[in-house]
CSV table of C-alpha atoms and ligand atoms in Angstrom, one decimal:
chain,number,residue,atom,x,y,z
W,1,UNK,CA,-38.0,173.8,-183.2
W,2,UNK,CA,-41.7,173.3,-184.8
W,3,UNK,CA,-42.8,169.8,-185.0
W,4,UNK,CA,-45.3,168.6,-187.8
W,5,UNK,CA,-48.4,167.9,-185.6
W,6,UNK,CA,-50.9,165.5,-187.7
W,7,UNK,CA,-54.1,166.6,-186.8
W,8,UNK,CA,-57.6,164.4,-187.6
W,9,UNK,CA,-55.7,161.2,-188.0
W,10,UNK,CA,-58.5,159.4,-185.9
W,11,UNK,CA,-61.1,160.9,-188.2
W,12,UNK,CA,-59.7,159.3,-191.5
W,13,UNK,CA,-61.0,156.1,-192.5
W,14,UNK,CA,-59.1,153.0,-192.0
W,15,UNK,CA,-58.0,152.7,-195.5
W,16,UNK,CA,-56.7,156.8,-195.6
W,17,UNK,CA,-55.2,156.0,-192.2
W,18,UNK,CA,-53.4,152.8,-194.0
W,19,UNK,CA,-52.2,154.6,-197.0
W,20,UNK,CA,-50.9,157.5,-195.0
W,21,UNK,CA,-48.8,155.1,-192.6
W,22,UNK,CA,-47.8,153.2,-195.8
W,23,UNK,CA,-46.4,156.4,-197.2
W,24,UNK,CA,-43.9,156.7,-194.7
W,25,UNK,CA,-42.4,153.2,-195.2
W,26,UNK,CA,-39.4,152.5,-197.5
W,27,UNK,CA,-42.0,150.4,-200.1
W,28,UNK,CA,-45.6,151.7,-199.7
W,29,UNK,CA,-46.8,149.0,-202.1
W,30,UNK,CA,-45.1,146.4,-200.0
W,31,UNK,CA,-46.4,147.6,-196.7
W,32,UNK,CA,-49.8,148.2,-198.0
W,33,UNK,CA,-50.1,144.5,-199.2
W,34,UNK,CA,-48.4,143.1,-195.9
W,35,UNK,CA,-50.7,145.1,-193.5
W,36,UNK,CA,-53.5,144.1,-196.2
W,37,UNK,CA,-52.7,140.5,-195.9
W,38,UNK,CA,-53.0,140.2,-191.9
W,39,UNK,CA,-57.1,141.5,-192.1
W,40,UNK,CA,-59.3,138.7,-191.2
W,41,UNK,CA,-61.2,137.2,-194.4
W,42,UNK,CA,-64.1,137.6,-192.3
W,43,UNK,CA,-65.1,141.1,-192.5
W,44,UNK,CA,-67.4,140.9,-189.5
W,45,UNK,CA,-64.6,139.6,-187.3
W,46,UNK,CA,-62.3,142.2,-188.7
W,47,UNK,CA,-64.6,144.7,-187.9
W,48,UNK,CA,-64.7,143.8,-184.2
W,49,UNK,CA,-60.9,143.7,-184.2
W,50,UNK,CA,-61.0,147.4,-185.4
W,51,UNK,CA,-63.0,148.4,-182.8
W,52,UNK,CA,-61.4,146.6,-179.7
W,53,UNK,CA,-59.0,149.8,-180.0
W,54,UNK,CA,-58.6,152.9,-181.7
W,55,UNK,CA,-56.7,153.9,-185.2
W,56,UNK,CA,-56.7,150.1,-186.1
W,57,UNK,CA,-55.0,149.6,-189.7
W,58,UNK,CA,-54.4,145.9,-189.5
W,59,UNK,CA,-54.0,142.8,-187.0
W,60,UNK,CA,-50.7,141.5,-185.2
W,61,UNK,CA,-50.2,137.8,-184.9
W,62,UNK,CA,-49.1,136.1,-182.1
W,63,UNK,CA,-48.6,132.2,-181.9
W,64,UNK,CA,-51.4,130.3,-180.3
W,65,UNK,CA,-50.1,127.2,-178.6
W,66,UNK,CA,-51.4,124.4,-175.9
W,67,UNK,CA,-49.6,123.2,-172.8
W,68,UNK,CA,-51.0,119.6,-172.4
W,69,UNK,CA,-51.5,117.2,-169.4
W,70,UNK,CA,-51.7,120.2,-166.5
W,71,UNK,CA,-53.0,118.5,-163.7
W,72,UNK,CA,-54.3,120.8,-161.1
W,73,UNK,CA,-55.8,119.7,-157.8
W,74,UNK,CA,-56.9,116.1,-159.7
W,75,UNK,CA,-58.2,117.8,-163.1
W,76,UNK,CA,-56.6,117.8,-166.2
W,77,UNK,CA,-56.5,120.6,-168.3
W,78,UNK,CA,-55.1,121.7,-171.9
W,79,UNK,CA,-53.9,125.0,-171.4
W,80,UNK,CA,-53.8,127.9,-174.1
W,81,UNK,CA,-51.1,130.0,-174.2
W,82,UNK,CA,-50.3,133.0,-176.6
W,83,UNK,CA,-46.3,133.9,-176.7
W,84,UNK,CA,-44.2,134.7,-179.3
W,85,UNK,CA,-40.7,133.5,-177.5
W,86,UNK,CA,-39.8,130.2,-178.4
W,87,UNK,CA,-39.4,127.2,-175.8
W,88,UNK,CA,-41.8,128.7,-173.5
W,89,UNK,CA,-45.0,126.5,-174.3
W,90,UNK,CA,-42.3,123.7,-174.7
W,91,UNK,CA,-40.6,124.4,-171.1
W,92,UNK,CA,-44.7,124.7,-169.6
W,93,UNK,CA,-45.5,121.4,-171.3
W,94,UNK,CA,-42.3,119.3,-170.3
W,95,UNK,CA,-43.2,120.8,-166.5
W,96,UNK,CA,-46.7,119.9,-166.4
W,97,UNK,CA,-46.2,116.4,-167.9
W,98,UNK,CA,-43.2,115.8,-165.6
W,99,UNK,CA,-45.6,117.1,-162.3
W,100,UNK,CA,-48.4,114.9,-163.7
W,101,UNK,CA,-46.7,112.1,-163.4
W,102,UNK,CA,-45.9,113.1,-159.7
W,103,UNK,CA,-49.5,114.0,-158.6
W,104,UNK,CA,-49.6,117.1,-160.5
W,105,UNK,CA,-49.9,120.9,-159.2
W,106,UNK,CA,-51.8,122.0,-156.2
W,107,UNK,CA,-53.6,125.1,-156.0
W,108,UNK,CA,-55.7,127.5,-153.4
W,109,UNK,CA,-57.4,130.7,-154.0
W,110,UNK,CA,-55.9,132.3,-150.4
W,111,UNK,CA,-58.4,135.8,-150.7
W,112,UNK,CA,-60.5,137.3,-153.4
W,113,UNK,CA,-60.9,140.9,-152.9
W,114,UNK,CA,-60.4,143.9,-155.2
W,115,UNK,CA,-59.9,147.5,-154.2
W,116,UNK,CA,-60.2,151.1,-155.4
W,117,UNK,CA,-60.0,154.5,-153.8
W,118,UNK,CA,-61.3,157.9,-154.0
W,119,UNK,CA,-58.1,160.5,-153.6
W,120,UNK,CA,-59.1,163.4,-152.1
W,121,UNK,CA,-57.6,166.3,-150.0
W,122,UNK,CA,-59.3,167.8,-147.0
W,123,UNK,CA,-57.9,170.5,-145.4
W,124,UNK,CA,-60.0,170.3,-142.2
W,125,UNK,CA,-59.5,167.7,-139.5
W,126,UNK,CA,-60.1,164.0,-140.0
W,127,UNK,CA,-62.0,163.4,-136.8
W,128,UNK,CA,-64.6,165.8,-138.1
W,129,UNK,CA,-64.7,163.7,-141.7
W,130,UNK,CA,-64.8,160.4,-139.7
W,131,UNK,CA,-67.5,161.6,-137.2
W,132,UNK,CA,-70.1,161.0,-139.2
W,133,UNK,CA,-68.8,158.2,-141.3
W,134,UNK,CA,-71.9,155.8,-141.1
W,135,UNK,CA,-73.9,158.1,-142.3
W,136,UNK,CA,-71.8,159.0,-145.1
W,137,UNK,CA,-71.0,155.2,-146.1
W,138,UNK,CA,-74.8,154.7,-146.0
W,139,UNK,CA,-75.8,157.6,-148.5
W,140,UNK,CA,-72.6,156.2,-150.8
W,141,UNK,CA,-73.8,152.8,-150.9
W,142,UNK,CA,-77.2,154.2,-152.1
W,143,UNK,CA,-76.0,156.2,-154.7
W,144,UNK,CA,-74.4,152.9,-156.3
W,145,UNK,CA,-77.5,150.5,-155.7
W,146,UNK,CA,-78.2,150.2,-159.4
W,147,UNK,CA,-74.9,149.9,-160.5
W,148,UNK,CA,-74.1,147.0,-157.5
W,149,UNK,CA,-77.4,145.3,-158.3
W,150,UNK,CA,-76.5,142.7,-160.8
W,151,UNK,CA,-73.4,142.0,-159.0
W,152,UNK,CA,-75.0,141.6,-155.9
W,153,UNK,CA,-77.2,139.1,-157.4
W,154,UNK,CA,-74.0,137.2,-158.5
W,155,UNK,CA,-73.0,137.0,-154.8
W,156,UNK,CA,-70.3,140.0,-155.4
W,157,UNK,CA,-70.2,143.7,-154.4
W,158,UNK,CA,-69.1,146.4,-152.2
W,159,UNK,CA,-67.7,144.5,-149.4
W,160,UNK,CA,-66.7,147.6,-147.2
W,161,UNK,CA,-65.1,151.1,-147.5
W,162,UNK,CA,-63.2,153.1,-144.9
W,163,UNK,CA,-61.9,156.7,-144.7
W,164,UNK,CA,-57.6,156.4,-144.6
W,165,UNK,CA,-55.5,159.4,-143.3
W,166,UNK,CA,-53.0,159.7,-145.7
W,167,UNK,CA,-51.8,163.2,-144.6
W,168,UNK,CA,-48.5,162.1,-143.0
W,169,UNK,CA,-47.4,161.0,-146.8
W,170,UNK,CA,-49.0,164.2,-148.6
W,171,UNK,CA,-50.2,167.2,-146.9
W,172,UNK,CA,-54.1,167.0,-146.8
W,173,UNK,CA,-54.0,163.9,-148.4
W,174,UNK,CA,-56.7,161.2,-147.7
W,175,UNK,CA,-58.4,158.2,-149.4
W,176,UNK,CA,-61.7,156.6,-149.3
W,177,UNK,CA,-60.6,152.9,-150.1
W,178,UNK,CA,-63.2,150.7,-150.8
W,179,UNK,CA,-63.1,146.4,-151.2
W,180,UNK,CA,-64.9,144.7,-153.8
W,181,UNK,CA,-66.0,141.3,-155.0
W,182,UNK,CA,-65.9,141.3,-158.3
W,183,UNK,CA,-67.1,137.4,-158.8
W,184,UNK,CA,-66.0,136.1,-162.5
W,185,UNK,CA,-65.3,139.5,-163.6
W,186,UNK,CA,-62.3,141.5,-163.6
W,187,UNK,CA,-64.3,144.2,-162.4
W,188,UNK,CA,-62.4,147.1,-163.8
W,189,UNK,CA,-65.4,149.0,-165.1
W,190,UNK,CA,-67.7,148.0,-162.2
W,191,UNK,CA,-65.1,149.3,-159.6
W,192,UNK,CA,-64.5,152.2,-161.5
W,193,UNK,CA,-68.3,153.4,-162.0
W,194,UNK,CA,-68.9,152.5,-158.3
W,195,UNK,CA,-66.0,155.0,-157.4
W,196,UNK,CA,-66.8,158.0,-159.3
W,197,UNK,CA,-70.5,158.0,-157.8
W,198,UNK,CA,-68.5,158.1,-154.3
W,199,UNK,CA,-66.6,160.5,-155.5
W,200,UNK,CA,-69.5,162.6,-156.2
W,201,UNK,CA,-71.1,161.6,-153.1
W,202,UNK,CA,-68.1,162.6,-151.0
W,203,UNK,CA,-68.2,165.9,-152.7
W,204,UNK,CA,-71.9,166.5,-152.1
W,205,UNK,CA,-71.6,165.5,-148.5
W,206,UNK,CA,-68.7,167.7,-147.8
W,207,UNK,CA,-70.6,170.4,-149.1
W,208,UNK,CA,-74.0,170.1,-147.5
W,209,UNK,CA,-73.3,168.8,-143.8
W,210,UNK,CA,-73.5,171.8,-141.8
W,211,UNK,CA,-70.5,170.9,-139.3
W,212,UNK,CA,-68.0,170.4,-142.4
W,213,UNK,CA,-69.0,173.5,-144.1
W,214,UNK,CA,-65.6,175.6,-142.8
W,215,UNK,CA,-63.2,173.3,-144.9
W,216,UNK,CA,-62.9,172.4,-148.4
W,217,UNK,CA,-62.9,169.0,-150.1
W,218,UNK,CA,-61.6,168.3,-153.5
W,219,UNK,CA,-61.6,164.9,-155.3
W,220,UNK,CA,-58.2,164.4,-157.0
W,221,UNK,CA,-59.2,161.2,-158.7
W,222,UNK,CA,-61.1,158.0,-158.4
W,223,UNK,CA,-59.7,154.4,-159.8
W,224,UNK,CA,-59.4,151.1,-158.9
W,225,UNK,CA,-56.0,149.4,-157.7
W,226,UNK,CA,-54.2,147.1,-160.0
W,227,UNK,CA,-52.2,146.3,-156.9
W,228,UNK,CA,-54.6,143.2,-155.6
W,229,UNK,CA,-52.6,141.9,-152.5
W,230,UNK,CA,-56.0,140.4,-151.2
W,231,UNK,CA,-56.8,138.3,-154.4
W,232,UNK,CA,-54.0,136.0,-154.0
W,233,UNK,CA,-53.4,132.3,-155.3
W,234,UNK,CA,-50.8,129.9,-154.1
W,235,UNK,CA,-49.7,127.0,-156.4
W,236,UNK,CA,-47.5,124.2,-155.3
W,237,UNK,CA,-45.6,120.9,-156.3
W,238,UNK,CA,-44.3,118.4,-153.8
W,239,UNK,CA,-42.5,115.1,-153.9
W,240,UNK,CA,-39.9,112.9,-152.5
W,241,UNK,CA,-36.5,114.4,-153.3
W,242,UNK,CA,-35.9,110.9,-154.4
W,243,UNK,CA,-37.8,111.5,-157.4
W,244,UNK,CA,-35.5,113.7,-158.6
W,245,UNK,CA,-33.0,110.5,-159.4
W,246,UNK,CA,-33.2,110.7,-163.2
W,247,UNK,CA,-34.1,114.5,-163.6
W,248,UNK,CA,-30.5,114.7,-165.6
W,249,UNK,CA,-27.8,112.3,-165.9
W,250,UNK,CA,-25.2,114.5,-164.9
W,251,UNK,CA,-26.6,115.2,-161.3
W,252,UNK,CA,-27.9,113.2,-158.5
W,253,UNK,CA,-31.4,114.1,-157.1
W,254,UNK,CA,-29.6,115.2,-153.8
W,255,UNK,CA,-27.5,117.5,-155.8
W,256,UNK,CA,-30.2,118.7,-158.0
W,257,UNK,CA,-32.6,119.9,-155.0
W,258,UNK,CA,-29.6,121.6,-153.2
W,259,UNK,CA,-28.5,123.5,-156.7
W,260,UNK,CA,-32.5,124.4,-157.0
W,261,UNK,CA,-33.0,125.5,-153.4
W,262,UNK,CA,-30.0,127.7,-153.8
W,263,UNK,CA,-31.2,129.4,-157.3
W,264,UNK,CA,-34.3,130.0,-155.6
W,265,UNK,CA,-32.5,131.9,-152.9
W,266,UNK,CA,-30.5,133.8,-154.9
W,267,UNK,CA,-33.5,135.3,-156.5
W,268,UNK,CA,-34.7,136.2,-152.8
W,269,UNK,CA,-31.3,138.0,-152.2
W,270,UNK,CA,-30.0,139.3,-155.7
W,271,UNK,CA,-32.0,141.8,-157.5
W,272,UNK,CA,-30.5,140.8,-160.8
W,273,UNK,CA,-31.2,137.5,-160.5
W,274,UNK,CA,-35.0,137.8,-159.0
W,275,UNK,CA,-36.3,140.1,-161.9
W,276,UNK,CA,-35.3,137.4,-164.3
W,277,UNK,CA,-36.8,134.4,-162.0
W,278,UNK,CA,-39.9,136.2,-162.0
W,279,UNK,CA,-39.9,137.3,-165.9
W,280,UNK,CA,-39.9,133.1,-166.4
W,281,UNK,CA,-42.9,133.2,-164.1
W,282,UNK,CA,-44.9,135.9,-166.0
W,283,UNK,CA,-43.9,134.2,-169.3
W,284,UNK,CA,-46.4,131.5,-168.5
W,285,UNK,CA,-48.9,133.8,-166.6
W,286,UNK,CA,-48.8,136.5,-169.3
W,287,UNK,CA,-49.3,133.8,-172.1
W,288,UNK,CA,-52.4,132.2,-170.3
W,289,UNK,CA,-53.7,136.0,-169.9
W,290,UNK,CA,-53.2,136.7,-173.4
W,291,UNK,CA,-55.1,133.6,-174.5
W,292,UNK,CA,-58.2,134.1,-172.4
W,293,UNK,CA,-58.6,138.1,-173.0
W,294,UNK,CA,-57.2,139.3,-169.9
W,295,UNK,CA,-55.1,142.3,-169.1
W,296,UNK,CA,-51.3,141.3,-168.7
W,297,UNK,CA,-50.2,144.7,-167.7
W,298,UNK,CA,-52.2,144.9,-164.8
W,299,UNK,CA,-51.3,141.5,-163.9
W,300,UNK,CA,-47.7,141.8,-164.1
W,301,UNK,CA,-47.5,145.3,-162.3
W,302,UNK,CA,-49.5,143.7,-159.3
W,303,UNK,CA,-47.1,140.7,-159.4
W,304,UNK,CA,-44.2,143.1,-159.4
W,305,UNK,CA,-45.4,145.4,-156.9
W,306,UNK,CA,-46.2,142.2,-154.5
W,307,UNK,CA,-42.4,140.9,-154.9
W,308,UNK,CA,-41.1,144.2,-153.8
W,309,UNK,CA,-43.6,144.2,-150.9
W,310,UNK,CA,-41.0,143.7,-148.3
W,311,UNK,CA,-39.1,147.0,-149.6
W,312,UNK,CA,-36.8,144.9,-151.8
W,313,UNK,CA,-37.7,143.1,-154.7
W,314,UNK,CA,-37.5,139.3,-154.8
W,315,UNK,CA,-38.4,136.0,-156.7
W,316,UNK,CA,-41.8,134.9,-156.0
W,317,UNK,CA,-41.4,131.4,-155.5
W,318,UNK,CA,-40.4,129.7,-152.2
W,319,UNK,CA,-39.0,126.1,-151.4
W,320,UNK,CA,-38.7,123.9,-148.5
W,321,UNK,CA,-36.7,120.6,-148.5
W,322,UNK,CA,-37.7,119.5,-144.9
W,323,UNK,CA,-38.2,115.6,-144.2
W,324,UNK,CA,-37.0,114.7,-147.4
W,325,UNK,CA,-39.9,116.6,-149.4
W,326,UNK,CA,-39.3,118.9,-152.2
W,327,UNK,CA,-42.0,121.3,-151.8
W,328,UNK,CA,-42.1,124.2,-154.0
W,329,UNK,CA,-44.7,127.0,-154.4
W,330,UNK,CA,-45.4,130.4,-155.9
W,331,UNK,CA,-47.7,132.8,-154.3
W,332,UNK,CA,-49.0,136.0,-156.0
W,333,UNK,CA,-51.8,138.3,-156.5
W,334,UNK,CA,-53.5,137.6,-159.6
W,335,UNK,CA,-56.8,139.8,-160.9
W,336,UNK,CA,-58.3,137.9,-163.6
W,337,UNK,CA,-61.9,137.4,-165.2
W,338,UNK,CA,-63.8,135.0,-167.1
W,339,UNK,CA,-66.6,137.3,-168.0
W,340,UNK,CA,-66.6,140.9,-169.4
W,341,UNK,CA,-64.1,142.7,-171.4
W,342,UNK,CA,-62.5,140.6,-174.4
W,343,UNK,CA,-63.1,137.3,-172.2
W,344,UNK,CA,-66.6,136.7,-174.6
W,345,UNK,CA,-65.7,139.3,-177.5
W,346,UNK,CA,-62.5,137.9,-179.0
W,347,UNK,CA,-63.1,134.5,-180.6
W,348,UNK,CA,-59.9,133.0,-179.6
W,349,UNK,CA,-60.2,134.2,-175.9
W,350,UNK,CA,-63.7,132.6,-176.0
W,351,UNK,CA,-62.5,129.1,-177.4
W,352,UNK,CA,-59.7,129.1,-174.8
W,353,UNK,CA,-62.6,129.7,-172.0
W,354,UNK,CA,-64.3,126.7,-173.5
W,355,UNK,CA,-61.2,124.6,-174.1
W,356,UNK,CA,-60.5,125.2,-170.2
W,357,UNK,CA,-64.2,123.9,-169.7
W,358,UNK,CA,-65.6,127.5,-168.7
W,359,UNK,CA,-63.4,128.1,-165.6
W,360,UNK,CA,-64.5,130.7,-162.7
W,361,UNK,CA,-62.3,133.3,-162.1
W,362,UNK,CA,-61.0,131.7,-159.0
W,363,UNK,CA,-60.1,128.3,-161.2
W,364,UNK,CA,-58.5,130.9,-163.9
W,365,UNK,CA,-56.1,132.4,-161.4
W,366,UNK,CA,-55.1,129.0,-160.3
W,367,UNK,CA,-54.5,127.9,-164.0
W,368,UNK,CA,-52.4,130.8,-165.0
W,369,UNK,CA,-50.4,130.5,-161.6
W,370,UNK,CA,-49.7,127.1,-162.4
W,371,UNK,CA,-48.2,127.8,-165.6
W,372,UNK,CA,-46.0,130.6,-164.1
W,373,UNK,CA,-44.8,127.9,-161.8
W,374,UNK,CA,-44.1,125.1,-164.3
W,375,UNK,CA,-42.4,127.6,-166.4
W,376,UNK,CA,-40.2,128.6,-163.6
W,377,UNK,CA,-39.4,125.0,-162.6
W,378,UNK,CA,-38.4,124.3,-166.1
W,379,UNK,CA,-36.2,127.2,-166.3
W,380,UNK,CA,-34.4,126.5,-163.1
W,381,UNK,CA,-34.1,122.7,-164.1
W,382,UNK,CA,-32.6,123.7,-167.1
W,383,UNK,CA,-30.3,126.6,-165.4
W,384,UNK,CA,-29.1,124.3,-162.4
W,385,UNK,CA,-28.0,121.5,-164.8
W,386,UNK,CA,-27.3,121.8,-168.4
W,387,UNK,CA,-27.9,125.4,-168.9
W,388,UNK,CA,-30.7,127.4,-170.7
W,389,UNK,CA,-29.0,127.6,-174.1
W,390,UNK,CA,-29.0,124.2,-175.3
W,391,UNK,CA,-32.9,123.7,-175.1
W,392,UNK,CA,-33.6,127.1,-176.0
W,393,UNK,CA,-31.6,127.2,-178.8
W,394,UNK,CA,-32.9,124.1,-180.1
W,395,UNK,CA,-36.4,125.7,-179.9
W,396,UNK,CA,-35.0,128.6,-181.8
W,397,UNK,CA,-33.9,126.7,-184.7
W,398,UNK,CA,-36.7,127.1,-186.7
W,399,UNK,CA,-36.7,130.8,-186.0
W,400,UNK,CA,-33.1,131.0,-187.3
W,401,UNK,CA,-34.1,128.9,-190.2
W,402,UNK,CA,-36.7,131.3,-191.3
W,403,UNK,CA,-34.0,133.9,-191.3
W,404,UNK,CA,-31.9,132.1,-194.0
W,405,UNK,CA,-35.6,131.2,-196.1
W,406,UNK,CA,-35.0,127.5,-195.7
W,407,UNK,CA,-37.1,125.2,-197.8
W,408,UNK,CA,-39.3,122.4,-195.6
W,409,UNK,CA,-36.8,120.0,-197.1
W,410,UNK,CA,-33.6,122.2,-195.8
W,411,UNK,CA,-35.6,122.2,-192.3
W,412,UNK,CA,-36.3,118.8,-192.1
W,413,UNK,CA,-32.2,117.9,-192.7
W,414,UNK,CA,-31.6,120.8,-190.5
W,415,UNK,CA,-33.7,119.4,-187.4
W,416,UNK,CA,-32.3,116.1,-187.9
W,417,UNK,CA,-28.6,117.3,-187.9
W,418,UNK,CA,-28.9,119.9,-184.9
W,419,UNK,CA,-30.3,116.8,-182.6
W,420,UNK,CA,-26.7,116.1,-182.5
W,421,UNK,CA,-25.1,119.4,-183.0
W,422,UNK,CA,-25.2,122.5,-181.1
W,423,UNK,CA,-27.2,125.3,-182.6
W,424,UNK,CA,-25.8,128.8,-183.3
W,425,UNK,CA,-26.5,131.2,-186.2
W,426,UNK,CA,-23.3,130.5,-187.6
W,427,UNK,CA,-23.7,126.6,-187.2
W,428,UNK,CA,-26.9,127.0,-189.4
W,429,UNK,CA,-25.8,129.4,-191.6
W,430,UNK,CA,-22.5,127.0,-192.2
W,431,UNK,CA,-25.1,124.2,-192.4
W,432,UNK,CA,-27.3,125.7,-194.9
W,433,UNK,CA,-24.4,127.0,-196.9
W,434,UNK,CA,-22.9,123.6,-197.4
W,435,UNK,CA,-26.3,121.7,-198.3
W,436,UNK,CA,-27.1,124.6,-201.3
W,437,UNK,CA,-23.5,124.0,-202.2
W,438,UNK,CA,-23.7,120.6,-203.0
B,1,MEV,C1,-36.5,133.4,-170.5
B,1,MEV,O1,-37.7,134.1,-171.3
B,1,MEV,C2,-36.7,133.1,-168.9
B,1,MEV,C3,-35.8,132.8,-168.3
B,1,MEV,O2,-34.6,133.6,-168.4
B,1,MEV,C4,-36.2,132.7,-167.0
B,1,MEV,C5,-35.4,132.4,-165.7
B,1,MEV,O3,-33.9,132.7,-165.6
B,1,MEV,O4,-35.4,131.8,-164.7
B,1,MEV,C6,-35.2,131.6,-168.6
């Protein structure tokens, strides 16, 4: 069947694109008004957003909220979070307050290395390629001297490179694998620029070295890896088990930690639970990544690969209850930046970093991971006591009221009423109907 392929869309002006899209919608006039109403009132700021990505016709809002009282290694933070899901920020904030009263979160950056690869094929013997590797490495490093100079001045740069034989996985497949320290930047552009230069150098080397002439080297691609198992952060909380004695009226401290431990272990053995467990962690981490202009897709992809590093997907947290101490930790790879990319371009990302007192990338790794652990702790606390729906639906109440176009007055009455009643769509509908009939 012939499809109608639209050509030249990207060359239309913004208004032309918007009109064309509005014309596809049930009420083009309303659609145009809606899209225009989300334009930023300052033309300069809107231009900035238009240019972040392509074919921009309007903006898409997400709420920006704060989790206060986040105490990490003795330092207090107000952490910005961008997320549309109700109850995530409340959960992080509750958890932060709970742990701030018990000494706060602890954290450390375990390692801080990024990596990337030139993937290539080579139809000769591996030893021939590696025999002259020292010469090759010298040449390659020379090629990127201008790219790496600034990074080196900041204390980072290329940490090392090696040739890896991957021909047992795919015929003739090899890698030049490179390690980088990109300091406070996430480093994608820096790494990719270096790798493309190395790819050109590798090609040249294979063509010009006399001993390599009979064989062929073909560069397939050069790209950073978003899997960063050597850019690891560990965060944890700890306290006496007795400190959970008033966590919930329905349960003793001992029963609570026993059920909590079981919940953590279930996420280690059951993939159904593991995915949801980790999703709750990324609720917090992604929200901080978004608020600070970081690439949450990269962070998620790396975190999930790490969760499966032992050949099966598992929950990312660990628990120990030795010597009557509750020790709960999260360790994961987190490649995140505080300079470059959107971090200074997006006015709200800049503001977030200012609010966090201009953290280094290492500090932001710890903050984001802490919020992940805070969210997960709150989730497990609810799940193992009164369940998730009670709190979640309370937080969701305003969304439901908005679906029914409730007025401020109706909302205030509803919020009061549902402090003592179970929230559901039906219950809110009934409540509003009876109110409106009075
Ligand atoms: C909801 O967004 C996240 C939770 O499902 C996480 C969890 O179950 O651990 C509450």
